[in-house]
Amino acid sequence: MAFPLPKPQPPQLPSVLLHTLDCHQGAVRAVRYNADGNYVLSCGSDKTLRLWSAGRGILLQTYSGHGYEVLDTDGSYDNSQLCSCSADKTVILWDVATAQVTRKLRGHAGKVNCVRFNEEATVIVSGSIDSTVRCWDTRSRRPDPIQILDEARDGVSSVEVSEHELLTGSVDGRVRRYDLRMGQLFSDFVNSPITCVCFSQDGQCTLSASLDSTLRLLDKSTGELLGEYTGHRNSSYKLDCCLSERDTHVLSCSEDGHVYFWDLVEGSLALKLPVGKGVVQSLCFHPTEPHLLTAMEGRVQIWGVESEEKEEESG
């Protein structure tokens, strides 16, 4: 006799506050997990980048070298290097263990909003208010970028890298996808300045957030609009959006102090997570677990699911 298969568990949403990090680095401009989700990176308006233990919520290292506020960061796949970008127009490559500056990359004509490693951490991709995306070789000592993408007609607010593809969002209202193997550019017009772009985990879709308080999910290959997600408030600030670790939910920061979760397929609001009274400036979903980072003013919050809270209390 065959037993029926157990029903798949509905995805748990991180709604329980596990840790609050008082970052002491001015306003936190961006918060990111490292590649495996064991560490947290916070970018401060006090010109510093900080590395925290995600599990224990303790400060491990401070990285000082930027001349103005740090706006974004990314960790390499092997956790040996970090890259960060700043309003001082530079991109810095850091050695994680020593906290020393490995290289300082200059070339952007304005503040650098966003930065990412490629998968092998051989290239850093940075996007700037100067309307360009620059690609830097991390292994050579050459001071200039190996490629400059200047198709954007206004500032580049967000970049995302996956395998051979580069996704950019610009204030000119366009989501641009560069297929680096084929040497092709695909562009989708959203009639509003774009603040954040990302790929879905399965690589089939792109998600963009814009200043008309709307998130849009597009089919990557056809550009077809698959879903629109509204209800949050985003009209003034550069705010993050993302997808959950299994692509079941779409998330966005909001200027009303909440993080909004929508069901990806239905488009219905699944959770409105109260973070505080200010603007939720940045968020990041854990790569494999139902954990979420949020940043508001000078603090970072680490969220998990209910069962963990009970384990922590009993532990």
PDB file of C-alpha atoms in Angstrom:
ATOM      1  CA  MET A   1       0.000   0.000   0.000  1.00  0.00           C
ATOM      2  CA  ALA A   2       1.337   3.447  -0.914  1.00  0.00           C
ATOM      3  CA  PHE A   3       1.229   6.151   1.683  1.00  0.00           C
ATOM      4  CA  PRO A   4       0.192   9.585   0.421  1.00  0.00           C
ATOM      5  CA  LEU A   5       3.077  12.001   0.169  1.00  0.00           C
ATOM      6  CA  PRO A   6       3.135  14.646   2.890  1.00  0.00           C
ATOM      7  CA  LYS A   7       1.784  17.990   1.753  1.00  0.00           C
ATOM      8  CA  PRO A   8       4.553  20.466   0.979  1.00  0.00           C
ATOM      9  CA  GLN A   9       4.889  22.958   3.792  1.00  0.00           C
ATOM     10  CA  PRO A  10       3.768  26.466   2.897  1.00  0.00           C
ATOM     11  CA  PRO A  11       6.775  28.791   2.900  1.00  0.00           C
ATOM     12  CA  GLN A  12       7.398  30.409   6.264  1.00  0.00           C
ATOM     13  CA  LEU A  13       7.850  34.153   6.207  1.00  0.00           C
ATOM     14  CA  PRO A  14      10.446  35.785   8.471  1.00  0.00           C
ATOM     15  CA  SER A  15       8.261  37.801  10.837  1.00  0.00           C
ATOM     16  CA  VAL A  16      10.017  37.255  14.183  1.00  0.00           C
ATOM     17  CA  LEU A  17      12.765  39.672  15.234  1.00  0.00           C
ATOM     18  CA  LEU A  18      15.847  37.625  16.179  1.00  0.00           C
ATOM     19  CA  HIS A  19      18.476  40.372  16.599  1.00  0.00           C
ATOM     20  CA  THR A  20      18.768  44.134  16.388  1.00  0.00           C
ATOM     21  CA  LEU A  21      22.212  45.474  15.531  1.00  0.00           C
ATOM     22  CA  ASP A  22      22.968  48.983  16.763  1.00  0.00           C
ATOM     23  CA  CYS A  23      25.489  49.716  14.052  1.00  0.00           C
ATOM     24  CA  HIS A  24      26.913  53.030  15.373  1.00  0.00           C
ATOM     25  CA  GLN A  25      27.837  54.105  11.857  1.00  0.00           C
ATOM     26  CA  GLY A  26      25.333  56.880  11.249  1.00  0.00           C
ATOM     27  CA  ALA A  27      22.437  55.995   8.963  1.00  0.00           C
ATOM     28  CA  VAL A  28      22.714  52.515   7.461  1.00  0.00           C
ATOM     29  CA  ARG A  29      22.509  52.996   3.693  1.00  0.00           C
ATOM     30  CA  ALA A  30      22.489  49.307   2.718  1.00  0.00           C
ATOM     31  CA  VAL A  31      22.518  45.912   4.393  1.00  0.00           C
ATOM     32  CA  ARG A  32      23.591  42.681   2.678  1.00  0.00           C
ATOM     33  CA  TYR A  33      24.181  39.021   3.445  1.00  0.00           C
ATOM     34  CA  ASN A  34      27.451  37.476   2.303  1.00  0.00           C
ATOM     35  CA  ALA A  35      27.382  34.610  -0.225  1.00  0.00           C
ATOM     36  CA  ASP A  36      26.433  31.846   2.264  1.00  0.00           C
ATOM     37  CA  GLY A  37      24.329  33.989   4.602  1.00  0.00           C
ATOM     38  CA  ASN A  38      26.532  33.527   7.686  1.00  0.00           C
ATOM     39  CA  TYR A  39      27.615  37.153   7.819  1.00  0.00           C
ATOM     40  CA  VAL A  40      25.943  40.532   7.541  1.00  0.00           C
ATOM     41  CA  LEU A  41      27.463  43.629   5.917  1.00  0.00           C
ATOM     42  CA  SER A  42      26.250  47.118   6.802  1.00  0.00           C
ATOM     43  CA  CYS A  43      27.103  50.304   4.887  1.00  0.00           C
ATOM     44  CA  GLY A  44      27.222  53.466   6.963  1.00  0.00           C
ATOM     45  CA  SER A  45      26.861  57.181   6.349  1.00  0.00           C
ATOM     46  CA  ASP A  46      29.943  57.547   8.620  1.00  0.00           C
ATOM     47  CA  LYS A  47      32.150  56.232   5.715  1.00  0.00           C
ATOM     48  CA  THR A  48      32.561  52.736   7.226  1.00  0.00           C
ATOM     49  CA  LEU A  49      31.610  49.221   6.206  1.00  0.00           C
ATOM     50  CA  ARG A  50      30.975  46.694   8.978  1.00  0.00           C
ATOM     51  CA  LEU A  51      30.955  42.887   9.107  1.00  0.00           C
ATOM     52  CA  TRP A  52      28.700  41.096  11.627  1.00  0.00           C
ATOM     53  CA  SER A  53      27.980  37.533  12.641  1.00  0.00           C
ATOM     54  CA  ALA A  54      24.452  36.779  11.399  1.00  0.00           C
ATOM     55  CA  GLY A  55      23.820  34.093  14.034  1.00  0.00           C
ATOM     56  CA  ARG A  56      25.080  35.977  17.087  1.00  0.00           C
ATOM     57  CA  GLY A  57      24.621  39.549  15.934  1.00  0.00           C
ATOM     58  CA  ILE A  58      28.095  40.675  17.020  1.00  0.00           C
ATOM     59  CA  LEU A  59      30.507  42.995  15.263  1.00  0.00           C
ATOM     60  CA  LEU A  60      33.497  41.210  13.724  1.00  0.00           C
ATOM     61  CA  GLN A  61      35.301  43.876  11.706  1.00  0.00           C
ATOM     62  CA  THR A  62      35.149  47.513  10.580  1.00  0.00           C
ATOM     63  CA  TYR A  63      36.473  48.616   7.181  1.00  0.00           C
ATOM     64  CA  SER A  64      37.563  52.263   6.890  1.00  0.00           C
ATOM     65  CA  GLY A  65      38.870  53.807   3.676  1.00  0.00           C
ATOM     66  CA  HIS A  66      36.050  55.629   1.939  1.00  0.00           C
ATOM     67  CA  GLY A  67      35.961  59.436   2.007  1.00  0.00           C
ATOM     68  CA  TYR A  68      32.167  59.717   2.137  1.00  0.00           C
ATOM     69  CA  GLU A  69      29.151  57.580   2.980  1.00  0.00           C
ATOM     70  CA  VAL A  70      29.182  53.945   1.837  1.00  0.00           C
ATOM     71  CA  LEU A  71      26.186  53.136  -0.374  1.00  0.00           C
ATOM     72  CA  ASP A  72      26.451  49.432  -1.283  1.00  0.00           C
ATOM     73  CA  THR A  73      28.600  46.334  -0.794  1.00  0.00           C
ATOM     74  CA  ASP A  74      28.982  42.735  -1.923  1.00  0.00           C
ATOM     75  CA  GLY A  75      30.974  39.735  -0.688  1.00  0.00           C
ATOM     76  CA  SER A  76      32.925  37.321  -2.881  1.00  0.00           C
ATOM     77  CA  TYR A  77      31.773  33.682  -3.179  1.00  0.00           C
ATOM     78  CA  ASP A  78      34.689  32.443  -0.993  1.00  0.00           C
ATOM     79  CA  ASN A  79      34.294  35.189   1.658  1.00  0.00           C
ATOM     80  CA  SER A  80      37.882  36.358   1.180  1.00  0.00           C
ATOM     81  CA  GLN A  81      37.058  39.715  -0.403  1.00  0.00           C
ATOM     82  CA  LEU A  82      34.505  42.509  -0.177  1.00  0.00           C
ATOM     83  CA  CYS A  83      33.757  45.309  -2.581  1.00  0.00           C
ATOM     84  CA  SER A  84      32.031  48.540  -1.635  1.00  0.00           C
ATOM     85  CA  CYS A  85      31.054  51.782  -3.323  1.00  0.00           C
ATOM     86  CA  SER A  86      30.582  55.273  -2.012  1.00  0.00           C
ATOM     87  CA  ALA A  87      29.408  58.806  -2.609  1.00  0.00           C
ATOM     88  CA  ASP A  88      33.150  59.607  -2.835  1.00  0.00           C
ATOM     89  CA  LYS A  89      32.994  58.269  -6.483  1.00  0.00           C
ATOM     90  CA  THR A  90      35.217  55.262  -5.694  1.00  0.00           C
ATOM     91  CA  VAL A  91      34.879  51.486  -5.534  1.00  0.00           C
ATOM     92  CA  ILE A  92      37.074  49.675  -2.995  1.00  0.00           C
ATOM     93  CA  LEU A  93      38.193  46.033  -3.028  1.00  0.00           C
ATOM     94  CA  TRP A  94      38.901  44.834   0.534  1.00  0.00           C
ATOM     95  CA  ASP A  95      40.727  41.890   2.055  1.00  0.00           C
ATOM     96  CA  VAL A  96      38.201  40.496   4.549  1.00  0.00           C
ATOM     97  CA  ALA A  97      40.686  39.063   7.055  1.00  0.00           C
ATOM     98  CA  THR A  98      43.032  42.050   7.346  1.00  0.00           C
ATOM     99  CA  ALA A  99      40.450  44.818   6.664  1.00  0.00           C
ATOM    100  CA  GLN A 100      43.021  46.382   4.336  1.00  0.00           C
ATOM    101  CA  VAL A 101      42.212  48.137   1.068  1.00  0.00           C
ATOM    102  CA  THR A 102      43.419  45.857  -1.762  1.00  0.00           C
ATOM    103  CA  ARG A 103      42.536  48.322  -4.516  1.00  0.00           C
ATOM    104  CA  LYS A 104      40.744  51.640  -4.813  1.00  0.00           C
ATOM    105  CA  LEU A 105      39.052  51.990  -8.206  1.00  0.00           C
ATOM    106  CA  ARG A 106      38.531  55.494  -9.559  1.00  0.00           C
ATOM    107  CA  GLY A 107      36.834  56.518 -12.777  1.00  0.00           C
ATOM    108  CA  HIS A 108      33.203  57.303 -12.023  1.00  0.00           C
ATOM    109  CA  ALA A 109      32.309  60.987 -12.326  1.00  0.00           C
ATOM    110  CA  GLY A 110      29.726  60.935  -9.531  1.00  0.00           C
ATOM    111  CA  LYS A 111      28.598  58.949  -6.524  1.00  0.00           C
ATOM    112  CA  VAL A 112      28.552  55.174  -7.027  1.00  0.00           C
ATOM    113  CA  ASN A 113      25.139  53.757  -6.071  1.00  0.00           C
ATOM    114  CA  CYS A 114      25.578  50.019  -6.470  1.00  0.00           C
ATOM    115  CA  VAL A 115      28.256  47.353  -6.713  1.00  0.00           C
ATOM    116  CA  ARG A 116      28.394  43.575  -7.346  1.00  0.00           C
ATOM    117  CA  PHE A 117      30.964  40.835  -7.889  1.00  0.00           C
ATOM    118  CA  ASN A 118      30.519  38.368 -10.718  1.00  0.00           C
ATOM    119  CA  GLU A 119      30.294  34.725  -9.601  1.00  0.00           C
ATOM    120  CA  GLU A 120      34.042  34.059  -9.637  1.00  0.00           C
ATOM    121  CA  ALA A 121      34.818  37.483  -8.075  1.00  0.00           C
ATOM    122  CA  THR A 122      37.124  38.210 -11.022  1.00  0.00           C
ATOM    123  CA  VAL A 123      35.091  41.275 -12.008  1.00  0.00           C
ATOM    124  CA  ILE A 124      33.429  44.046  -9.997  1.00  0.00           C
ATOM    125  CA  VAL A 125      30.460  45.788 -11.636  1.00  0.00           C
ATOM    126  CA  SER A 126      29.546  49.276 -10.403  1.00  0.00           C
ATOM    127  CA  GLY A 127      26.723  51.647 -11.320  1.00  0.00           C
ATOM    128  CA  SER A 128      26.846  55.393 -10.778  1.00  0.00           C
ATOM    129  CA  ILE A 129      24.842  58.596 -10.838  1.00  0.00           C
ATOM    130  CA  ASP A 130      27.090  59.457 -13.829  1.00  0.00           C
ATOM    131  CA  SER A 131      24.843  57.167 -15.998  1.00  0.00           C
ATOM    132  CA  THR A 132      27.543  54.520 -16.536  1.00  0.00           C
ATOM    133  CA  VAL A 133      28.138  50.940 -15.460  1.00  0.00           C
ATOM    134  CA  ARG A 134      31.835  50.087 -15.142  1.00  0.00           C
ATOM    135  CA  CYS A 135      33.381  46.613 -15.053  1.00  0.00           C
ATOM    136  CA  TRP A 136      36.695  46.274 -13.191  1.00  0.00           C
ATOM    137  CA  ASP A 137      39.139  43.356 -13.329  1.00  0.00           C
ATOM    138  CA  THR A 138      39.972  42.396  -9.731  1.00  0.00           C
ATOM    139  CA  ARG A 139      43.103  40.438 -10.678  1.00  0.00           C
ATOM    140  CA  SER A 140      45.016  42.952 -12.778  1.00  0.00           C
ATOM    141  CA  ARG A 141      46.616  46.138 -11.492  1.00  0.00           C
ATOM    142  CA  ARG A 142      45.287  48.265 -14.334  1.00  0.00           C
ATOM    143  CA  PRO A 143      43.569  51.376 -12.986  1.00  0.00           C
ATOM    144  CA  ASP A 144      40.887  51.736 -15.670  1.00  0.00           C
ATOM    145  CA  PRO A 145      37.757  49.597 -16.154  1.00  0.00           C
ATOM    146  CA  ILE A 146      37.784  46.752 -18.672  1.00  0.00           C
ATOM    147  CA  GLN A 147      34.388  47.862 -19.966  1.00  0.00           C
ATOM    148  CA  ILE A 148      32.105  50.894 -19.681  1.00  0.00           C
ATOM    149  CA  LEU A 149      28.382  50.534 -20.427  1.00  0.00           C
ATOM    150  CA  ASP A 150      26.969  53.986 -21.123  1.00  0.00           C
ATOM    151  CA  GLU A 151      23.517  53.258 -22.571  1.00  0.00           C
ATOM    152  CA  ALA A 152      21.645  54.728 -19.581  1.00  0.00           C
ATOM    153  CA  ARG A 153      20.356  58.267 -20.090  1.00  0.00           C
ATOM    154  CA  ASP A 154      20.325  59.022 -16.369  1.00  0.00           C
ATOM    155  CA  GLY A 155      21.873  57.711 -13.150  1.00  0.00           C
ATOM    156  CA  VAL A 156      22.244  53.949 -12.657  1.00  0.00           C
ATOM    157  CA  SER A 157      20.607  53.017  -9.359  1.00  0.00           C
ATOM    158  CA  SER A 158      20.953  49.233  -9.256  1.00  0.00           C
ATOM    159  CA  VAL A 159      23.006  46.402 -10.794  1.00  0.00           C
ATOM    160  CA  GLU A 160      22.685  42.635 -10.556  1.00  0.00           C
ATOM    161  CA  VAL A 161      24.973  39.966 -12.015  1.00  0.00           C
ATOM    162  CA  SER A 162      24.192  36.346 -12.863  1.00  0.00           C
ATOM    163  CA  GLU A 163      26.487  34.021 -14.822  1.00  0.00           C
ATOM    164  CA  HIS A 164      26.778  35.763 -18.204  1.00  0.00           C
ATOM    165  CA  GLU A 165      24.088  38.400 -17.662  1.00  0.00           C
ATOM    166  CA  LEU A 166      24.061  41.879 -16.231  1.00  0.00           C
ATOM    167  CA  LEU A 167      20.866  43.615 -15.110  1.00  0.00           C
ATOM    168  CA  THR A 168      20.742  47.368 -14.533  1.00  0.00           C
ATOM    169  CA  GLY A 169      18.077  49.793 -13.384  1.00  0.00           C
ATOM    170  CA  SER A 170      18.247  53.490 -14.156  1.00  0.00           C
ATOM    171  CA  VAL A 171      16.523  56.724 -13.223  1.00  0.00           C
ATOM    172  CA  ASP A 172      15.672  56.987 -16.939  1.00  0.00           C
ATOM    173  CA  GLY A 173      12.964  54.364 -16.295  1.00  0.00           C
ATOM    174  CA  ARG A 174      14.628  51.497 -18.159  1.00  0.00           C
ATOM    175  CA  VAL A 175      15.576  48.007 -17.028  1.00  0.00           C
ATOM    176  CA  ARG A 176      18.497  46.916 -19.198  1.00  0.00           C
ATOM    177  CA  ARG A 177      19.738  43.348 -19.495  1.00  0.00           C
ATOM    178  CA  TYR A 178      23.100  42.719 -21.102  1.00  0.00           C
ATOM    179  CA  ASP A 179      23.780  39.230 -22.431  1.00  0.00           C
ATOM    180  CA  LEU A 180      27.567  39.307 -22.221  1.00  0.00           C
ATOM    181  CA  ARG A 181      28.097  36.047 -24.145  1.00  0.00           C
ATOM    182  CA  MET A 182      25.935  37.118 -27.078  1.00  0.00           C
ATOM    183  CA  GLY A 183      26.888  40.781 -26.867  1.00  0.00           C
ATOM    184  CA  GLN A 184      23.221  41.796 -26.846  1.00  0.00           C
ATOM    185  CA  LEU A 185      21.246  44.443 -24.946  1.00  0.00           C
ATOM    186  CA  PHE A 186      17.567  44.049 -24.031  1.00  0.00           C
ATOM    187  CA  SER A 187      15.694  47.036 -22.654  1.00  0.00           C
ATOM    188  CA  ASP A 188      12.276  47.318 -20.968  1.00  0.00           C
ATOM    189  CA  PHE A 189      10.722  50.718 -20.352  1.00  0.00           C
ATOM    190  CA  VAL A 190       8.947  51.418 -17.068  1.00  0.00           C
ATOM    191  CA  ASN A 191       7.529  54.904 -17.005  1.00  0.00           C
ATOM    192  CA  SER A 192       9.075  55.799 -13.640  1.00  0.00           C
ATOM    193  CA  PRO A 193      12.613  56.113 -12.191  1.00  0.00           C
ATOM    194  CA  ILE A 194      13.866  52.662 -11.156  1.00  0.00           C
ATOM    195  CA  THR A 195      15.390  52.228  -7.691  1.00  0.00           C
ATOM    196  CA  CYS A 196      16.194  48.499  -7.611  1.00  0.00           C
ATOM    197  CA  VAL A 197      16.398  45.495  -9.953  1.00  0.00           C
ATOM    198  CA  CYS A 198      17.019  41.806  -9.339  1.00  0.00           C
ATOM    199  CA  PHE A 199      16.770  38.397 -10.998  1.00  0.00           C
ATOM    200  CA  SER A 200      14.428  35.725  -9.670  1.00  0.00           C
ATOM    201  CA  GLN A 201      16.263  32.779  -8.083  1.00  0.00           C
ATOM    202  CA  ASP A 202      15.427  30.557 -11.068  1.00  0.00           C
ATOM    203  CA  GLY A 203      16.820  33.179 -13.452  1.00  0.00           C
ATOM    204  CA  GLN A 204      13.637  33.315 -15.547  1.00  0.00           C
ATOM    205  CA  CYS A 205      12.280  36.687 -14.400  1.00  0.00           C
ATOM    206  CA  THR A 206      13.379  40.172 -13.445  1.00  0.00           C
ATOM    207  CA  LEU A 207      11.904  42.271 -10.656  1.00  0.00           C
ATOM    208  CA  SER A 208      12.104  46.060 -10.609  1.00  0.00           C
ATOM    209  CA  ALA A 209      11.024  48.696  -8.091  1.00  0.00           C
ATOM    210  CA  SER A 210      10.285  52.250  -9.127  1.00  0.00           C
ATOM    211  CA  LEU A 211       9.226  55.595  -7.689  1.00  0.00           C
ATOM    212  CA  ASP A 212       5.569  55.108  -8.694  1.00  0.00           C
ATOM    213  CA  SER A 213       5.254  52.770  -5.650  1.00  0.00           C
ATOM    214  CA  THR A 214       5.029  49.724  -7.925  1.00  0.00           C
ATOM    215  CA  LEU A 215       7.076  46.549  -8.295  1.00  0.00           C
ATOM    216  CA  ARG A 216       6.983  44.805 -11.677  1.00  0.00           C
ATOM    217  CA  LEU A 217       7.821  41.193 -12.435  1.00  0.00           C
ATOM    218  CA  LEU A 218       8.840  40.680 -16.075  1.00  0.00           C
ATOM    219  CA  ASP A 219       9.497  37.539 -18.056  1.00  0.00           C
ATOM    220  CA  LYS A 220      13.210  37.833 -18.773  1.00  0.00           C
ATOM    221  CA  SER A 221      13.159  36.501 -22.310  1.00  0.00           C
ATOM    222  CA  THR A 222       9.979  38.175 -23.634  1.00  0.00           C
ATOM    223  CA  GLY A 223       9.673  41.277 -21.438  1.00  0.00           C
ATOM    224  CA  GLU A 224       6.040  40.337 -20.724  1.00  0.00           C
ATOM    225  CA  LEU A 225       4.607  41.827 -17.533  1.00  0.00           C
ATOM    226  CA  LEU A 226       3.827  38.880 -15.242  1.00  0.00           C
ATOM    227  CA  GLY A 227       2.789  40.757 -12.118  1.00  0.00           C
ATOM    228  CA  GLU A 228       2.470  44.154 -10.466  1.00  0.00           C
ATOM    229  CA  TYR A 229       2.745  44.592  -6.702  1.00  0.00           C
ATOM    230  CA  THR A 230       1.435  47.723  -4.976  1.00  0.00           C
ATOM    231  CA  GLY A 231       0.401  48.961  -1.536  1.00  0.00           C
ATOM    232  CA  HIS A 232       3.761  50.079  -0.201  1.00  0.00           C
ATOM    233  CA  ARG A 233       5.031  53.651  -0.440  1.00  0.00           C
ATOM    234  CA  ASN A 234       8.077  54.526  -2.545  1.00  0.00           C
ATOM    235  CA  SER A 235       8.095  57.975  -4.117  1.00  0.00           C
ATOM    236  CA  SER A 236      11.221  59.707  -2.767  1.00  0.00           C
ATOM    237  CA  TYR A 237      13.973  57.253  -1.796  1.00  0.00           C
ATOM    238  CA  LYS A 238      16.103  54.576  -3.434  1.00  0.00           C
ATOM    239  CA  LEU A 239      14.623  51.470  -1.773  1.00  0.00           C
ATOM    240  CA  ASP A 240      15.410  47.766  -2.191  1.00  0.00           C
ATOM    241  CA  CYS A 241      13.189  44.972  -3.454  1.00  0.00           C
ATOM    242  CA  CYS A 242      13.921  41.241  -3.692  1.00  0.00           C
ATOM    243  CA  LEU A 243      12.419  37.774  -3.955  1.00  0.00           C
ATOM    244  CA  SER A 244      12.320  35.200  -1.168  1.00  0.00           C
ATOM    245  CA  GLU A 245      14.787  32.310  -1.213  1.00  0.00           C
ATOM    246  CA  ARG A 246      12.341  30.010  -3.064  1.00  0.00           C
ATOM    247  CA  ASP A 247      10.789  32.648  -5.361  1.00  0.00           C
ATOM    248  CA  THR A 248       7.439  32.314  -3.575  1.00  0.00           C
ATOM    249  CA  HIS A 249       7.182  35.937  -2.428  1.00  0.00           C
ATOM    250  CA  VAL A 250       8.100  39.405  -3.620  1.00  0.00           C
ATOM    251  CA  LEU A 251       9.405  41.848  -0.974  1.00  0.00           C
ATOM    252  CA  SER A 252       9.858  45.584  -0.859  1.00  0.00           C
ATOM    253  CA  CYS A 253      11.022  48.249   1.535  1.00  0.00           C
ATOM    254  CA  SER A 254       8.591  51.077   2.142  1.00  0.00           C
ATOM    255  CA  GLU A 255       8.667  54.690   3.262  1.00  0.00           C
ATOM    256  CA  ASP A 256       5.913  53.935   5.831  1.00  0.00           C
ATOM    257  CA  GLY A 257       8.157  51.837   8.129  1.00  0.00           C
ATOM    258  CA  HIS A 258       7.080  48.392   6.882  1.00  0.00           C
ATOM    259  CA  VAL A 259       8.370  45.617   4.652  1.00  0.00           C
ATOM    260  CA  TYR A 260       5.692  44.307   2.303  1.00  0.00           C
ATOM    261  CA  PHE A 261       5.500  40.653   1.220  1.00  0.00           C
ATOM    262  CA  TRP A 262       3.308  39.690  -1.723  1.00  0.00           C
ATOM    263  CA  ASP A 263       2.464  36.238  -2.990  1.00  0.00           C
ATOM    264  CA  LEU A 264       4.408  36.063  -6.268  1.00  0.00           C
ATOM    265  CA  VAL A 265       1.700  34.261  -8.264  1.00  0.00           C
ATOM    266  CA  GLU A 266      -1.465  35.761  -6.822  1.00  0.00           C
ATOM    267  CA  GLY A 267      -0.096  39.257  -6.263  1.00  0.00           C
ATOM    268  CA  SER A 268      -1.962  39.433  -2.942  1.00  0.00           C
ATOM    269  CA  LEU A 269      -0.395  40.981   0.160  1.00  0.00           C
ATOM    270  CA  ALA A 270       0.847  38.137   2.384  1.00  0.00           C
ATOM    271  CA  LEU A 271       2.529  40.097   5.192  1.00  0.00           C
ATOM    272  CA  LYS A 272       3.057  43.705   6.183  1.00  0.00           C
ATOM    273  CA  LEU A 273       6.005  43.567   8.568  1.00  0.00           C
ATOM    274  CA  PRO A 274       6.292  46.547  10.935  1.00  0.00           C
ATOM    275  CA  VAL A 275       9.965  47.538  11.274  1.00  0.00           C
ATOM    276  CA  GLY A 276       9.718  50.996  12.852  1.00  0.00           C
ATOM    277  CA  LYS A 277       8.641  54.577  12.369  1.00  0.00           C
ATOM    278  CA  GLY A 278      11.150  55.649   9.714  1.00  0.00           C
ATOM    279  CA  VAL A 279      11.843  54.659   6.113  1.00  0.00           C
ATOM    280  CA  VAL A 280      12.961  51.051   5.646  1.00  0.00           C
ATOM    281  CA  GLN A 281      16.059  51.939   3.657  1.00  0.00           C
ATOM    282  CA  SER A 282      17.375  48.520   2.660  1.00  0.00           C
ATOM    283  CA  LEU A 283      16.603  44.803   2.852  1.00  0.00           C
ATOM    284  CA  CYS A 284      18.223  41.526   1.888  1.00  0.00           C
ATOM    285  CA  PHE A 285      16.858  37.964   1.897  1.00  0.00           C
ATOM    286  CA  HIS A 286      19.016  35.063   3.067  1.00  0.00           C
ATOM    287  CA  PRO A 287      20.281  32.958   0.121  1.00  0.00           C
ATOM    288  CA  THR A 288      18.862  29.664   1.420  1.00  0.00           C
ATOM    289  CA  GLU A 289      16.861  30.220   4.657  1.00  0.00           C
ATOM    290  CA  PRO A 290      13.696  32.159   5.535  1.00  0.00           C
ATOM    291  CA  HIS A 291      15.736  34.986   7.087  1.00  0.00           C
ATOM    292  CA  LEU A 292      15.555  38.681   6.286  1.00  0.00           C
ATOM    293  CA  LEU A 293      17.725  41.721   6.974  1.00  0.00           C
ATOM    294  CA  THR A 294      16.228  45.204   7.192  1.00  0.00           C
ATOM    295  CA  ALA A 295      17.870  48.567   7.783  1.00  0.00           C
ATOM    296  CA  MET A 296      16.250  51.612   9.318  1.00  0.00           C
ATOM    297  CA  GLU A 297      18.142  54.708  10.424  1.00  0.00           C
ATOM    298  CA  GLY A 298      21.169  53.457  12.397  1.00  0.00           C
ATOM    299  CA  ARG A 299      19.982  49.915  13.035  1.00  0.00           C
ATOM    300  CA  VAL A 300      19.833  46.574  11.255  1.00  0.00           C
ATOM    301  CA  GLN A 301      17.178  43.993  12.137  1.00  0.00           C
ATOM    302  CA  ILE A 302      17.572  40.247  11.552  1.00  0.00           C
ATOM    303  CA  TRP A 303      14.227  38.452  11.117  1.00  0.00           C
ATOM    304  CA  GLY A 304      13.467  34.735  11.214  1.00  0.00           C
ATOM    305  CA  VAL A 305      10.530  32.377  11.714  1.00  0.00           C
ATOM    306  CA  GLU A 306       8.665  31.514  14.904  1.00  0.00           C
ATOM    307  CA  SER A 307      10.273  28.136  15.622  1.00  0.00           C
ATOM    308  CA  GLU A 308      13.732  29.753  15.903  1.00  0.00           C
ATOM    309  CA  GLU A 309      12.564  32.186  18.527  1.00  0.00           C
ATOM    310  CA  LYS A 310      11.414  29.267  20.696  1.00  0.00           C
ATOM    311  CA  GLU A 311      14.723  27.455  20.140  1.00  0.00           C
ATOM    312  CA  GLU A 312      16.676  30.559  21.175  1.00  0.00           C
ATOM    313  CA  GLU A 313      14.586  30.968  24.307  1.00  0.00           C
ATOM    314  CA  SER A 314      14.965  27.305  25.294  1.00  0.00           C
ATOM    315  CA  GLY A 315      18.660  27.394  24.380  1.00  0.00           C
TER     316      GLY A 315
END
